[in-house]
Every structure is written in structure tokens, then in C-alpha cells.
């Protein structure tokens, strides 16, 4: 596992994505980019301050990648069993991003372009 900035270009399964936002876009479209499918498991995380007012609004996201839509769906199904996005090296290539931060955790097989 390593951390990289969300604005970095990354290389996954032979395909380059310009940043986390392009990755999220492809996961929403459910279309492959150059033969690479992206799946996303996301949960809303509300944060309350000491006065019980909603003070922050964050999303936790896990992205998985595969050469087939079925493989992406299988990985997402396993992730949903945990009921919260997280990082699992065994489902590489994978990214975990808490949008409160400007960096993301990526598996070692994801490289900078």
C-alpha cells in the first residue's frame, strides 16, 4: 500500500487515468476505459461537532478495477459484505479515498504515470 495525491495520473492494468475524478466518472458510467472496468463502493460519513450540528460532510470510497464487468461486480459484492468502504490489498488493483483528504491509498500494482 502507498499513498498518492488524488490529482496524480495513475496507471492501472495498462490504462492511464488522469486523476481520481476520472476514475469516479468511469465507475458511474459503468463503461470501461481502454478495456478496464472501474467499480465504486461509497458510503456517506456525516460528522457532528460538540453541539450536535452537522459540521462536515464526507464520503468514503473504494474503487476496484478489472478487465471484465463480472470481476468488478464480484469484488464489489465482497466489499459490500463489510458494509463500509475500505482498503483490501487482496482485491488489487484497488484505491481507497476518504474525500476529506487530498491523498488516496492505492495497492502496490498501481503506478504513477
GROMACS .gro file of N, CA, C and O in nm:
model
  452
    1UNK      N    1   0.083  -0.117   0.000
    1UNK     CA    2   0.000   0.000   0.000
    1UNK      C    3   0.088   0.124   0.000
    1UNK      O    4   0.193   0.127   0.063
    2UNK      N    5   0.043   0.222  -0.075
    2UNK     CA    6   0.113   0.350  -0.076
    2UNK      C    7   0.009   0.460  -0.089
    2UNK      O    8  -0.106   0.435  -0.127
    3UNK      N    9   0.049   0.581  -0.057
    3UNK     CA   10  -0.040   0.696  -0.069
    3UNK      C   11   0.008   0.785  -0.182
    3UNK      O   12   0.128   0.808  -0.196
    4UNK      N   13  -0.086   0.832  -0.262
    4UNK     CA   14  -0.055   0.927  -0.367
    4UNK      C   15  -0.162   1.035  -0.368
    4UNK      O   16  -0.272   1.017  -0.313
    5UNK      N   17  -0.133   1.146  -0.430
    5UNK     CA   18  -0.227   1.258  -0.439
    5UNK      C   19  -0.341   1.224  -0.534
    5UNK      O   20  -0.321   1.155  -0.635
    6UNK      N   21  -0.459   1.276  -0.505
    6UNK     CA   22  -0.577   1.247  -0.588
    6UNK      C   23  -0.567   1.312  -0.726
    6UNK      O   24  -0.639   1.275  -0.817
    7UNK      N   25  -0.476   1.406  -0.743
    7UNK     CA   26  -0.459   1.475  -0.871
    7UNK      C   27  -0.355   1.409  -0.960
    7UNK      O   28  -0.334   1.453  -1.073
    8UNK      N   29  -0.290   1.303  -0.911
    8UNK     CA   30  -0.186   1.233  -0.988
    8UNK      C   31  -0.248   1.148  -1.099
    8UNK      O   32  -0.354   1.089  -1.081
    9UNK      N   33  -0.177   1.141  -1.212
    9UNK     CA   34  -0.213   1.044  -1.316
    9UNK      C   35  -0.166   0.908  -1.270
    9UNK      O   36  -0.053   0.893  -1.223
   10UNK      N   37  -0.254   0.808  -1.284
   10UNK     CA   38  -0.214   0.674  -1.242
   10UNK      C   39  -0.235   0.574  -1.355
   10UNK      O   40  -0.317   0.595  -1.444
   11UNK      N   41  -0.160   0.466  -1.346
   11UNK     CA   42  -0.161   0.361  -1.446
   11UNK      C   43  -0.213   0.232  -1.380
   11UNK      O   44  -0.154   0.185  -1.283
   12UNK      N   45  -0.325   0.181  -1.433
   12UNK     CA   46  -0.389   0.062  -1.377
   12UNK      C   47  -0.420  -0.037  -1.489
   12UNK      O   48  -0.489  -0.002  -1.586
   13UNK      N   49  -0.370  -0.157  -1.479
   13UNK     CA   50  -0.397  -0.264  -1.577
   13UNK      C   51  -0.374  -0.217  -1.720
   13UNK      O   52  -0.449  -0.249  -1.811
   14UNK      N   53  -0.269  -0.138  -1.740
   14UNK     CA   54  -0.234  -0.093  -1.874
   14UNK      C   55  -0.308   0.032  -1.921
   14UNK      O   56  -0.291   0.074  -2.035
   15UNK      N   57  -0.388   0.092  -1.835
   15UNK     CA   58  -0.467   0.210  -1.872
   15UNK      C   59  -0.432   0.326  -1.780
   15UNK      O   60  -0.412   0.307  -1.660
   16UNK      N   61  -0.425   0.446  -1.836
   16UNK     CA   62  -0.392   0.566  -1.758
   16UNK      C   63  -0.519   0.646  -1.729
   16UNK      O   64  -0.598   0.672  -1.819
   17UNK      N   65  -0.535   0.681  -1.603
   17UNK     CA   66  -0.643   0.770  -1.559
   17UNK      C   67  -0.580   0.900  -1.512
   17UNK      O   68  -0.479   0.898  -1.442
   18UNK      N   69  -0.639   1.014  -1.549
   18UNK     CA   70  -0.574   1.142  -1.518
   18UNK      C   71  -0.582   1.182  -1.372
   18UNK      O   72  -0.496   1.256  -1.324
   19UNK      N   73  -0.684   1.135  -1.299
   19UNK     CA   74  -0.696   1.167  -1.157
   19UNK      C   75  -0.812   1.086  -1.097
   19UNK      O   76  -0.878   1.009  -1.168
   20UNK      N   77  -0.838   1.105  -0.968
   20UNK     CA   78  -0.944   1.031  -0.902
   20UNK      C   79  -1.081   1.064  -0.959
   20UNK      O   80  -1.172   0.981  -0.960
   21UNK      N   81  -1.096   1.185  -1.010
   21UNK     CA   82  -1.226   1.227  -1.063
   21UNK      C   83  -1.260   1.155  -1.194
   21UNK      O   84  -1.376   1.122  -1.218
   22UNK      N   85  -1.161   1.128  -1.275
   22UNK     CA   86  -1.185   1.049  -1.396
   22UNK      C   87  -1.219   0.905  -1.358
   22UNK      O   88  -1.307   0.843  -1.418
   23UNK      N   89  -1.152   0.853  -1.257
   23UNK     CA   90  -1.182   0.717  -1.210
   23UNK      C   91  -1.326   0.710  -1.162
   23UNK      O   92  -1.401   0.619  -1.198
   24UNK      N   93  -1.368   0.807  -1.082
   24UNK     CA   94  -1.506   0.811  -1.032
   24UNK      C   95  -1.606   0.824  -1.146
   24UNK      O   96  -1.712   0.761  -1.145
   25UNK      N   97  -1.572   0.903  -1.246
   25UNK     CA   98  -1.659   0.922  -1.362
   25UNK      C   99  -1.681   0.789  -1.436
   25UNK      O  100  -1.795   0.755  -1.470
   26UNK      N  101  -1.574   0.715  -1.459
   26UNK     CA  102  -1.588   0.586  -1.528
   26UNK      C  103  -1.665   0.485  -1.443
   26UNK      O  104  -1.739   0.402  -1.497
   27UNK      N  105  -1.651   0.492  -1.312
   27UNK     CA  106  -1.728   0.399  -1.228
   27UNK      C  107  -1.877   0.431  -1.235
   27UNK      O  108  -1.959   0.340  -1.234
   28UNK      N  109  -1.912   0.558  -1.245
   28UNK     CA  110  -2.054   0.597  -1.254
   28UNK      C  111  -2.113   0.561  -1.390
   28UNK      O  112  -2.230   0.522  -1.399
   29UNK      N  113  -2.033   0.574  -1.494
   29UNK     CA  114  -2.080   0.542  -1.630
   29UNK      C  115  -2.093   0.392  -1.653
   29UNK      O  116  -2.161   0.349  -1.745
   30UNK      N  117  -2.022   0.314  -1.570
   30UNK     CA  118  -2.017   0.168  -1.585
   30UNK      C  119  -1.968   0.128  -1.724
   30UNK      O  120  -2.013   0.030  -1.782
   31UNK      N  121  -1.878   0.209  -1.777
   31UNK     CA  122  -1.816   0.181  -1.907
   31UNK      C  123  -1.666   0.160  -1.885
   31UNK      O  124  -1.608   0.224  -1.798
   32UNK      N  125  -1.606   0.073  -1.964
   32UNK     CA  126  -1.461   0.054  -1.948
   32UNK      C  127  -1.383   0.167  -2.015
   32UNK      O  128  -1.430   0.230  -2.110
   33UNK      N  129  -1.265   0.194  -1.963
   33UNK     CA  130  -1.171   0.282  -2.031
   33UNK      C  131  -1.060   0.193  -2.083
   33UNK      O  132  -0.989   0.129  -2.005
   34UNK      N  133  -1.047   0.186  -2.213
   34UNK     CA  134  -0.945   0.103  -2.277
   34UNK      C  135  -0.945  -0.040  -2.222
   34UNK      O  136  -0.840  -0.099  -2.196
   35UNK      N  137  -1.066  -0.095  -2.200
   35UNK     CA  138  -1.079  -0.232  -2.156
   35UNK      C  139  -1.071  -0.253  -2.005
   35UNK      O  140  -1.074  -0.367  -1.959
   36UNK      N  141  -1.060  -0.145  -1.927
   36UNK     CA  142  -1.053  -0.156  -1.781
   36UNK      C  143  -1.182  -0.103  -1.721
   36UNK      O  144  -1.219   0.012  -1.743
   37UNK      N  145  -1.250  -0.189  -1.644
   37UNK     CA  146  -1.373  -0.151  -1.575
   37UNK      C  147  -1.340  -0.100  -1.436
   37UNK      O  148  -1.245  -0.148  -1.372
   38UNK      N  149  -1.418  -0.004  -1.390
   38UNK     CA  150  -1.400   0.053  -1.257
   38UNK      C  151  -1.530   0.038  -1.180
   38UNK      O  152  -1.637   0.072  -1.231
   39UNK      N  153  -1.521  -0.011  -1.058
   39UNK     CA  154  -1.636  -0.019  -0.970
   39UNK      C  155  -1.611   0.065  -0.847
   39UNK      O  156  -1.497   0.084  -0.805
   40UNK      N  157  -1.719   0.117  -0.789
   40UNK     CA  158  -1.705   0.203  -0.673
   40UNK      C  159  -1.804   0.162  -0.564
   40UNK      O  160  -1.922   0.142  -0.591
   41UNK      N  161  -1.754   0.150  -0.443
   41UNK     CA  162  -1.839   0.129  -0.325
   41UNK      C  163  -1.822   0.253  -0.239
   41UNK      O  164  -1.711   0.288  -0.199
   42UNK      N  165  -1.932   0.323  -0.214
   42UNK     CA  166  -1.924   0.453  -0.147
   42UNK      C  167  -2.024   0.459  -0.031
   42UNK      O  168  -2.133   0.402  -0.040
   43UNK      N  169  -1.982   0.523   0.076
   43UNK     CA  170  -2.070   0.546   0.192
   43UNK      C  171  -2.054   0.689   0.238
   43UNK      O  172  -1.943   0.743   0.241
   44UNK      N  173  -2.164   0.748   0.276
   44UNK     CA  174  -2.167   0.883   0.328
   44UNK      C  175  -2.126   0.881   0.474
   44UNK      O  176  -2.170   0.797   0.550
   45UNK      N  177  -2.042   0.974   0.514
   45UNK     CA  178  -1.997   0.983   0.652
   45UNK      C  179  -2.030   1.123   0.703
   45UNK      O  180  -1.967   1.220   0.662
   46UNK      N  181  -2.130   1.133   0.789
   46UNK     CA  182  -2.165   1.262   0.848
   46UNK      C  183  -2.084   1.283   0.974
   46UNK      O  184  -2.062   1.189   1.051
   47UNK      N  185  -2.042   1.404   0.997
   47UNK     CA  186  -1.963   1.435   1.114
   47UNK      C  187  -2.034   1.543   1.193
   47UNK      O  188  -2.067   1.648   1.139
   48UNK      N  189  -2.057   1.518   1.320
   48UNK     CA  190  -2.124   1.615   1.406
   48UNK      C  191  -2.023   1.674   1.503
   48UNK      O  192  -1.937   1.604   1.555
   49UNK      N  193  -2.036   1.803   1.527
   49UNK     CA  194  -1.946   1.866   1.625
   49UNK      C  195  -2.003   1.853   1.765
   49UNK      O  196  -2.105   1.790   1.786
   50UNK      N  197  -1.937   1.917   1.860
   50UNK     CA  198  -1.976   1.902   2.000
   50UNK      C  199  -2.116   1.956   2.030
   50UNK      O  200  -2.175   1.923   2.132
   51UNK      N  201  -2.171   2.037   1.944
   51UNK     CA  202  -2.306   2.090   1.964
   51UNK      C  203  -2.411   2.009   1.889
   51UNK      O  204  -2.527   2.048   1.882
   52UNK      N  205  -2.370   1.896   1.832
   52UNK     CA  206  -2.458   1.810   1.754
   52UNK      C  207  -2.514   1.875   1.628
   52UNK      O  208  -2.622   1.842   1.582
   53UNK      N  209  -2.440   1.968   1.574
   53UNK     CA  210  -2.475   2.024   1.445
   53UNK      C  211  -2.391   1.954   1.339
   53UNK      O  212  -2.274   1.923   1.361
   54UNK      N  213  -2.452   1.934   1.226
   54UNK     CA  214  -2.378   1.874   1.116
   54UNK      C  215  -2.270   1.973   1.072
   54UNK      O  216  -2.300   2.083   1.028
   55UNK      N  217  -2.144   1.934   1.088
   55UNK     CA  218  -2.037   2.028   1.057
   55UNK      C  219  -1.957   1.990   0.933
   55UNK      O  220  -1.901   2.076   0.868
   56UNK      N  221  -1.952   1.864   0.901
   56UNK     CA  222  -1.875   1.819   0.785
   56UNK      C  223  -1.953   1.712   0.711
   56UNK      O  224  -2.037   1.644   0.768
   57UNK      N  225  -1.921   1.697   0.586
   57UNK     CA  226  -1.994   1.606   0.500
   57UNK      C  227  -1.893   1.533   0.412
   57UNK      O  228  -1.847   1.590   0.314
   58UNK      N  229  -1.857   1.410   0.447
   58UNK     CA  230  -1.754   1.337   0.375
   58UNK      C  231  -1.808   1.208   0.316
   58UNK      O  232  -1.905   1.152   0.363
   59UNK      N  233  -1.735   1.159   0.217
   59UNK     CA  234  -1.766   1.033   0.151
   59UNK      C  235  -1.643   0.944   0.157
   59UNK      O  236  -1.532   0.989   0.134
   60UNK      N  237  -1.664   0.818   0.189
   60UNK     CA  238  -1.557   0.718   0.187
   60UNK      C  239  -1.579   0.632   0.064
   60UNK      O  240  -1.690   0.583   0.042
   61UNK      N  241  -1.475   0.612  -0.016
   61UNK     CA  242  -1.489   0.543  -0.144
   61UNK      C  243  -1.381   0.437  -0.162
   61UNK      O  244  -1.264   0.463  -0.138
   62UNK      N  245  -1.425   0.322  -0.208
   62UNK     CA  246  -1.332   0.218  -0.252
   62UNK      C  247  -1.355   0.198  -0.401
   62UNK      O  248  -1.470   0.182  -0.444
   63UNK      N  249  -1.248   0.200  -0.478
   63UNK     CA  250  -1.254   0.175  -0.622
   63UNK      C  251  -1.181   0.044  -0.651
   63UNK      O  252  -1.071   0.022  -0.601
   64UNK      N  253  -1.244  -0.040  -0.731
   64UNK     CA  254  -1.180  -0.164  -0.775
   64UNK      C  255  -1.173  -0.163  -0.928
   64UNK      O  256  -1.254  -0.099  -0.995
   65UNK      N  257  -1.077  -0.236  -0.981
   65UNK     CA  258  -1.051  -0.239  -1.125
   65UNK      C  259  -1.042  -0.382  -1.173
   65UNK      O  260  -0.993  -0.469  -1.100
   66UNK      N  261  -1.085  -0.405  -1.296
   66UNK     CA  262  -1.074  -0.539  -1.356
   66UNK      C  263  -1.092  -0.527  -1.507
   66UNK      O  264  -1.139  -0.426  -1.558
   67UNK      N  265  -1.057  -0.635  -1.575
   67UNK     CA  266  -1.071  -0.641  -1.721
   67UNK      C  267  -1.211  -0.684  -1.764
   67UNK      O  268  -1.242  -0.681  -1.882
   68UNK      N  269  -1.295  -0.724  -1.668
   68UNK     CA  270  -1.433  -0.761  -1.703
   68UNK      C  271  -1.530  -0.701  -1.602
   68UNK      O  272  -1.496  -0.680  -1.485
   69UNK      N  273  -1.650  -0.675  -1.649
   69UNK     CA  274  -1.754  -0.621  -1.562
   69UNK      C  275  -1.791  -0.721  -1.452
   69UNK      O  276  -1.815  -0.682  -1.338
   70UNK      N  277  -1.792  -0.849  -1.485
   70UNK     CA  278  -1.825  -0.952  -1.386
   70UNK      C  279  -1.724  -0.954  -1.272
   70UNK      O  280  -1.761  -0.967  -1.155
   71UNK      N  281  -1.596  -0.940  -1.303
   71UNK     CA  282  -1.493  -0.941  -1.200
   71UNK      C  283  -1.506  -0.818  -1.108
   71UNK      O  284  -1.492  -0.829  -0.986
   72UNK      N  285  -1.538  -0.703  -1.166
   72UNK     CA  286  -1.561  -0.582  -1.086
   72UNK      C  287  -1.680  -0.605  -0.993
   72UNK      O  288  -1.675  -0.573  -0.874
   73UNK      N  289  -1.788  -0.661  -1.046
   73UNK     CA  290  -1.907  -0.686  -0.964
   73UNK      C  291  -1.877  -0.784  -0.850
   73UNK      O  292  -1.926  -0.767  -0.739
   74UNK      N  293  -1.796  -0.886  -0.876
   74UNK     CA  294  -1.758  -0.981  -0.771
   74UNK      C  295  -1.679  -0.912  -0.660
   74UNK      O  296  -1.703  -0.937  -0.541
   75UNK      N  297  -1.587  -0.824  -0.697
   75UNK     CA  298  -1.509  -0.751  -0.598
   75UNK      C  299  -1.600  -0.658  -0.515
   75UNK      O  300  -1.586  -0.649  -0.393
   76UNK      N  301  -1.692  -0.590  -0.582
   76UNK     CA  302  -1.783  -0.501  -0.511
   76UNK      C  303  -1.874  -0.577  -0.416
   76UNK      O  304  -1.902  -0.530  -0.305
   77UNK      N  305  -1.918  -0.692  -0.459
   77UNK     CA  306  -2.002  -0.775  -0.372
   77UNK      C  307  -1.928  -0.812  -0.243
   77UNK      O  308  -1.984  -0.807  -0.133
   78UNK      N  309  -1.800  -0.848  -0.256
   78UNK     CA  310  -1.719  -0.881  -0.138
   78UNK      C  311  -1.700  -0.758  -0.048
   78UNK      O  312  -1.706  -0.768   0.074
   79UNK      N  313  -1.677  -0.643  -0.111
   79UNK     CA  314  -1.661  -0.519  -0.033
   79UNK      C  315  -1.787  -0.485   0.045
   79UNK      O  316  -1.780  -0.443   0.161
   80UNK      N  317  -1.902  -0.503  -0.016
   80UNK     CA  318  -2.029  -0.469   0.050
   80UNK      C  319  -2.056  -0.555   0.172
   80UNK      O  320  -2.129  -0.515   0.261
   81UNK      N  321  -1.995  -0.673   0.178
   81UNK     CA  322  -2.010  -0.758   0.296
   81UNK      C  323  -1.955  -0.690   0.421
   81UNK      O  324  -2.000  -0.716   0.531
   82UNK      N  325  -1.858  -0.599   0.403
   82UNK     CA  326  -1.800  -0.526   0.515
   82UNK      C  327  -1.885  -0.406   0.555
   82UNK      O  328  -1.861  -0.345   0.658
   83UNK      N  329  -1.977  -0.368   0.472
   83UNK     CA  330  -2.073  -0.260   0.495
   83UNK      C  331  -2.009  -0.122   0.506
   83UNK      O  332  -2.075  -0.026   0.543
   84UNK      N  333  -1.881  -0.111   0.479
   84UNK     CA  334  -1.816   0.019   0.480
   84UNK      C  335  -1.694   0.012   0.388
   84UNK      O  336  -1.620  -0.086   0.393
   85UNK      N  337  -1.676   0.114   0.305
   85UNK     CA  338  -1.559   0.112   0.215
   85UNK      C  339  -1.429   0.102   0.294
   85UNK      O  340  -1.419   0.153   0.405
   86UNK      N  341  -1.336   0.036   0.235
   86UNK     CA  342  -1.206   0.022   0.299
   86UNK      C  343  -1.103  -0.024   0.199
   86UNK      O  344  -1.129  -0.032   0.079
   87UNK      N  345  -0.986  -0.052   0.250
   87UNK     CA  346  -0.874  -0.091   0.166
   87UNK      C  347  -0.844  -0.238   0.188
   87UNK      O  348  -0.824  -0.281   0.302
   88UNK      N  349  -0.842  -0.315   0.081
   88UNK     CA  350  -0.814  -0.459   0.088
   88UNK      C  351  -0.710  -0.493  -0.019
   88UNK      O  352  -0.741  -0.497  -0.138
   89UNK      N  353  -0.588  -0.516   0.021
   89UNK     CA  354  -0.478  -0.545  -0.071
   89UNK      C  355  -0.509  -0.668  -0.157
   89UNK      O  356  -0.469  -0.675  -0.273
   90UNK      N  357  -0.583  -0.764  -0.101
   90UNK     CA  358  -0.610  -0.888  -0.175
   90UNK      C  359  -0.703  -0.868  -0.295
   90UNK      O  360  -0.716  -0.958  -0.378
   91UNK      N  361  -0.768  -0.752  -0.306
   91UNK     CA  362  -0.855  -0.726  -0.421
   91UNK      C  363  -0.791  -0.628  -0.518
   91UNK      O  364  -0.858  -0.555  -0.589
   92UNK      N  365  -0.660  -0.628  -0.520
   92UNK     CA  366  -0.585  -0.538  -0.608
   92UNK      C  367  -0.617  -0.566  -0.754
   92UNK      O  368  -0.652  -0.679  -0.789
   93UNK      N  369  -0.608  -0.463  -0.836
   93UNK     CA  370  -0.578  -0.325  -0.802
   93UNK      C  371  -0.699  -0.256  -0.737
   93UNK      O  372  -0.814  -0.281  -0.773
   94UNK      N  373  -0.668  -0.169  -0.641
   94UNK     CA  374  -0.772  -0.106  -0.562
   94UNK      C  375  -0.726   0.029  -0.508
   94UNK      O  376  -0.607   0.051  -0.485
   95UNK      N  377  -0.823   0.119  -0.489
   95UNK     CA  378  -0.798   0.251  -0.430
   95UNK      C  379  -0.899   0.274  -0.319
   95UNK      O  380  -1.016   0.240  -0.333
   96UNK      N  381  -0.852   0.333  -0.210
   96UNK     CA  382  -0.943   0.381  -0.105
   96UNK      C  383  -0.921   0.531  -0.090
   96UNK      O  384  -0.807   0.577  -0.081
   97UNK      N  385  -1.032   0.606  -0.086
   97UNK     CA  386  -1.022   0.751  -0.074
   97UNK      C  387  -1.130   0.803   0.020
   97UNK      O  388  -1.248   0.779  -0.002
   98UNK      N  389  -1.088   0.872   0.122
   98UNK     CA  390  -1.176   0.948   0.210
   98UNK      C  391  -1.166   1.091   0.160
   98UNK      O  392  -1.060   1.152   0.170
   99UNK      N  393  -1.275   1.145   0.105
   99UNK     CA  394  -1.263   1.275   0.037
   99UNK      C  395  -1.240   1.393   0.130
   99UNK      O  396  -1.237   1.507   0.086
  100UNK      N  397  -1.218   1.365   0.256
  100UNK     CA  398  -1.174   1.471   0.348
  100UNK      C  399  -1.027   1.506   0.320
  100UNK      O  400  -0.979   1.613   0.355
  101UNK      N  401  -0.955   1.414   0.255
  101UNK     CA  402  -0.812   1.429   0.234
  101UNK      C  403  -0.776   1.440   0.085
  101UNK      O  404  -0.852   1.397  -0.001
  102UNK      N  405  -0.656   1.493   0.059
  102UNK     CA  406  -0.609   1.511  -0.079
  102UNK      C  407  -0.520   1.397  -0.126
  102UNK      O  408  -0.454   1.409  -0.229
  103UNK      N  409  -0.515   1.289  -0.051
  103UNK     CA  410  -0.439   1.173  -0.096
  103UNK      C  411  -0.527   1.049  -0.083
  103UNK      O  412  -0.631   1.051  -0.018
  104UNK      N  413  -0.485   0.944  -0.152
  104UNK     CA  414  -0.561   0.819  -0.154
  104UNK      C  415  -0.464   0.704  -0.132
  104UNK      O  416  -0.346   0.715  -0.161
  105UNK      N  417  -0.517   0.594  -0.080
  105UNK     CA  418  -0.438   0.474  -0.062
  105UNK      C  419  -0.457   0.386  -0.185
  105UNK      O  420  -0.570   0.366  -0.229
  106UNK      N  421  -0.347   0.338  -0.239
  106UNK     CA  422  -0.354   0.252  -0.359
  106UNK      C  423  -0.272   0.127  -0.335
  106UNK      O  424  -0.176   0.126  -0.259
  107UNK      N  425  -0.312   0.019  -0.401
  107UNK     CA  426  -0.233  -0.104  -0.395
  107UNK      C  427  -0.102  -0.085  -0.470
  107UNK      O  428  -0.091   0.004  -0.557
  108UNK      N  429  -0.006  -0.168  -0.439
  108UNK     CA  430   0.128  -0.150  -0.495
  108UNK      C  431   0.135  -0.168  -0.647
  108UNK      O  432   0.229  -0.122  -0.710
  109UNK      N  433   0.036  -0.234  -0.706
  109UNK     CA  434   0.039  -0.255  -0.851
  109UNK      C  435  -0.012  -0.135  -0.929
  109UNK      O  436  -0.007  -0.135  -1.051
  110UNK      N  437  -0.058  -0.032  -0.862
  110UNK     CA  438  -0.099   0.093  -0.927
  110UNK      C  439   0.022   0.185  -0.927
  110UNK      O  440   0.083   0.209  -0.823
  111UNK      N  441   0.056   0.236  -1.043
  111UNK     CA  442   0.176   0.319  -1.056
  111UNK      C  443   0.141   0.458  -1.105
  111UNK      O  444   0.037   0.479  -1.168
  112UNK      N  445   0.231   0.551  -1.077
  112UNK     CA  446   0.216   0.687  -1.129
  112UNK      C  447   0.256   0.688  -1.275
  112UNK      O  448   0.345   0.617  -1.317
  113UNK      N  449   0.188   0.767  -1.350
  113UNK     CA  450   0.220   0.779  -1.493
  113UNK      C  451   0.313   0.894  -1.514
  113UNK      O  452   0.307   0.995  -1.457
   0.00000   0.00000   0.00000
